[in-house]
Amino acid sequence: MSIKPSITVMNGPNLNLLGTRKPEVYGHTTLSDVEDLVRADAEKLGLELRFLQSNHEGQLIDWIHETGPAFKAGESIGMVYNPGAHTHYSYAIRDAIEGAQVPVIELHISNVHAREEFRHHSVISPVARGIIVGFGVVGYSLAVRGLYELHEAEVSKNLKPGVRT
């Protein structure tokens, strides 16, 4: 029996309030609902998912550090990360992602570029493998699928997964 490839889906500050906080922007779907939706989609791809959420920057950094060795060991194919407000100022998280050398898809439920000016800049994007913005909670499934497809393409080219082409 082979081990399923895994993806970590990590959520930053305030995403535990999904479904109740600013539903006009983020919708009524809860984080638990998102997990159910994405797990069902991931199962079709033969993926195992690890869902994490914290409002604390240090905890998020620790989880990023854990994902790096799992990726290098071939146990993980990467991370989907919704950094919330950390998008705009957390150089510590940016540096953790860069140091972990794990493919990360940055995800935002809303179109941050159509919102307040301060939301238009991301310190995470330069170290992300890709970005999904503005598709609502469906973006989580798109990000998982995108990370899976990138991994499969790299494997088929006999590249070390995570290497940018």
Coordinates of C-alpha atoms in Angstrom, one line a residue:
M1 CA 0.0 0.0 0.0
S2 CA 1.5 3.4 -1.0
I3 CA 1.3 6.5 1.1
K4 CA -1.0 9.3 -0.3
P5 CA 0.8 12.5 -1.1
S6 CA -0.2 15.3 1.3
I7 CA -0.8 19.0 1.2
T8 CA -1.0 21.3 4.2
V9 CA -3.8 23.8 4.0
M10 CA -3.0 26.6 6.5
N11 CA -5.1 29.5 7.4
G12 CA -4.0 32.7 9.2
P13 CA -5.6 35.2 11.5
N14 CA -9.4 35.6 11.7
L15 CA -10.1 32.7 9.3
N16 CA -11.6 30.8 12.2
L17 CA -14.4 33.3 11.9
L18 CA -15.2 32.4 8.3
G19 CA -19.0 32.3 7.8
T20 CA -19.7 35.0 10.5
R21 CA -17.1 37.7 9.9
K22 CA -17.9 40.1 7.1
P23 CA -20.2 37.6 5.2
E24 CA -20.7 40.3 2.5
V25 CA -17.0 39.9 1.6
Y26 CA -16.2 36.3 2.6
G27 CA -19.6 34.6 2.3
H28 CA -21.4 32.3 4.8
T29 CA -19.4 29.2 4.4
T30 CA -17.5 28.2 7.6
L31 CA -13.9 27.0 7.8
S32 CA -15.3 23.5 8.7
D33 CA -17.4 23.6 5.6
V34 CA -14.4 24.6 3.5
E35 CA -12.5 21.6 4.9
D36 CA -15.3 19.2 4.0
L37 CA -15.5 20.6 0.4
V38 CA -11.7 20.5 -0.2
R39 CA -11.3 17.0 1.4
A40 CA -13.9 15.7 -1.0
D41 CA -12.1 17.2 -4.0
A42 CA -8.7 16.1 -2.8
E43 CA -9.9 12.5 -2.3
K44 CA -10.7 12.4 -6.0
L45 CA -7.0 13.2 -6.7
G46 CA -5.7 10.7 -4.1
L47 CA -4.4 13.4 -1.8
E48 CA -4.3 13.5 2.0
L49 CA -4.9 17.0 3.5
R50 CA -3.7 18.5 6.8
F51 CA -5.8 21.6 7.8
L52 CA -4.4 24.1 10.2
Q53 CA -5.5 27.5 11.5
S54 CA -4.0 29.9 13.9
N55 CA -4.3 33.6 14.9
H56 CA -0.7 33.5 16.1
E57 CA 2.2 34.3 13.8
G58 CA 4.7 32.1 15.7
Q59 CA 2.4 29.0 15.5
L60 CA 2.1 29.6 11.7
I61 CA 5.8 29.8 11.4
D62 CA 6.3 26.6 13.4
W63 CA 3.9 24.8 11.0
I64 CA 5.8 26.2 8.0
H65 CA 9.0 24.9 9.4
E66 CA 7.5 21.4 9.9
T67 CA 6.3 21.3 6.3
G68 CA 9.8 21.9 4.8
P69 CA 11.3 18.6 6.0
A70 CA 8.1 16.7 5.1
F71 CA 8.4 18.1 1.5
K72 CA 12.1 17.2 1.3
A73 CA 11.3 13.7 2.5
G74 CA 8.7 13.3 -0.2
E75 CA 5.8 13.1 2.3
S76 CA 4.3 16.4 1.2
I77 CA 3.8 18.1 -2.2
G78 CA 3.4 21.6 -0.7
M79 CA 1.2 24.0 1.1
V80 CA -1.9 26.1 0.4
Y81 CA -1.8 29.2 2.6
N82 CA -4.4 31.9 3.3
P83 CA -2.3 34.4 5.3
G84 CA -5.1 36.8 6.0
A85 CA -3.8 40.1 7.2
H86 CA -0.3 38.7 7.5
T87 CA -0.2 39.0 3.7
H88 CA 0.7 42.7 4.0
Y89 CA 3.3 42.8 6.7
S90 CA 4.6 39.5 8.0
Y91 CA 8.2 39.3 6.8
A92 CA 8.7 36.6 9.4
I93 CA 6.2 34.3 7.6
R94 CA 7.7 35.3 4.3
D95 CA 11.2 34.3 5.5
A96 CA 9.9 31.1 6.9
I97 CA 8.3 30.1 3.6
E98 CA 11.5 31.0 1.7
G99 CA 13.6 29.1 4.2
A100 CA 11.4 26.0 4.2
Q101 CA 11.8 25.7 0.4
V102 CA 8.3 24.2 0.0
P103 CA 6.0 25.1 -2.8
V104 CA 3.3 27.4 -1.5
I105 CA 0.1 28.6 -3.2
E106 CA -1.0 31.9 -1.7
L107 CA -4.8 32.0 -1.4
H108 CA -7.3 34.9 -0.8
I109 CA -11.0 34.3 -0.7
S110 CA -11.8 37.9 -1.8
N111 CA -10.2 39.9 -4.6
V112 CA -7.8 41.8 -2.4
H113 CA -7.0 44.1 -5.4
A114 CA -10.6 45.3 -5.5
R115 CA -10.6 46.3 -1.8
E116 CA -8.8 48.8 0.3
E117 CA -5.4 50.1 -0.9
F118 CA -3.4 48.5 2.0
R119 CA -4.6 45.1 0.8
H120 CA -3.0 45.4 -2.6
H121 CA 0.5 44.5 -1.5
S122 CA 1.7 41.1 -0.5
V123 CA 5.0 40.3 1.1
I124 CA 4.2 36.6 0.7
S125 CA 3.7 36.6 -3.1
P126 CA 7.4 36.8 -4.1
V127 CA 8.1 33.5 -2.3
A128 CA 4.8 31.8 -3.4
R129 CA 4.7 29.3 -6.3
G130 CA 1.3 30.7 -7.4
I131 CA -1.5 32.9 -6.2
I132 CA -5.3 32.3 -6.2
V133 CA -7.4 35.4 -5.6
G134 CA -11.1 36.3 -5.6
F135 CA -12.8 33.0 -6.3
G136 CA -14.4 32.7 -2.9
V137 CA -14.0 29.5 -0.9
V138 CA -13.8 27.5 -4.2
G139 CA -10.3 29.0 -4.3
Y140 CA -9.2 26.4 -1.8
S141 CA -10.0 23.6 -4.2
L142 CA -8.5 25.5 -7.1
A143 CA -5.3 25.9 -5.1
V144 CA -5.1 22.3 -4.1
R145 CA -5.7 21.2 -7.7
G146 CA -3.1 23.7 -8.9
L147 CA -0.5 22.5 -6.5
Y148 CA -1.2 18.9 -7.4
E149 CA -1.0 19.6 -11.2
L150 CA 2.3 21.5 -10.7
H151 CA 3.7 18.5 -8.8
E152 CA 2.5 16.0 -11.4
A153 CA 4.1 18.1 -14.2
E154 CA 7.4 18.3 -12.4
V155 CA 7.4 14.6 -11.7
S156 CA 6.6 13.8 -15.3
K157 CA 9.6 16.0 -16.4
N158 CA 11.8 14.2 -13.9
L159 CA 12.4 17.4 -12.1
K160 CA 12.9 17.7 -8.4
P161 CA 9.4 18.7 -7.2
G162 CA 9.2 22.3 -6.2
V163 CA 11.8 23.5 -8.8
R164 CA 10.5 26.4 -10.8
T165 CA 10.6 25.9 -14.6

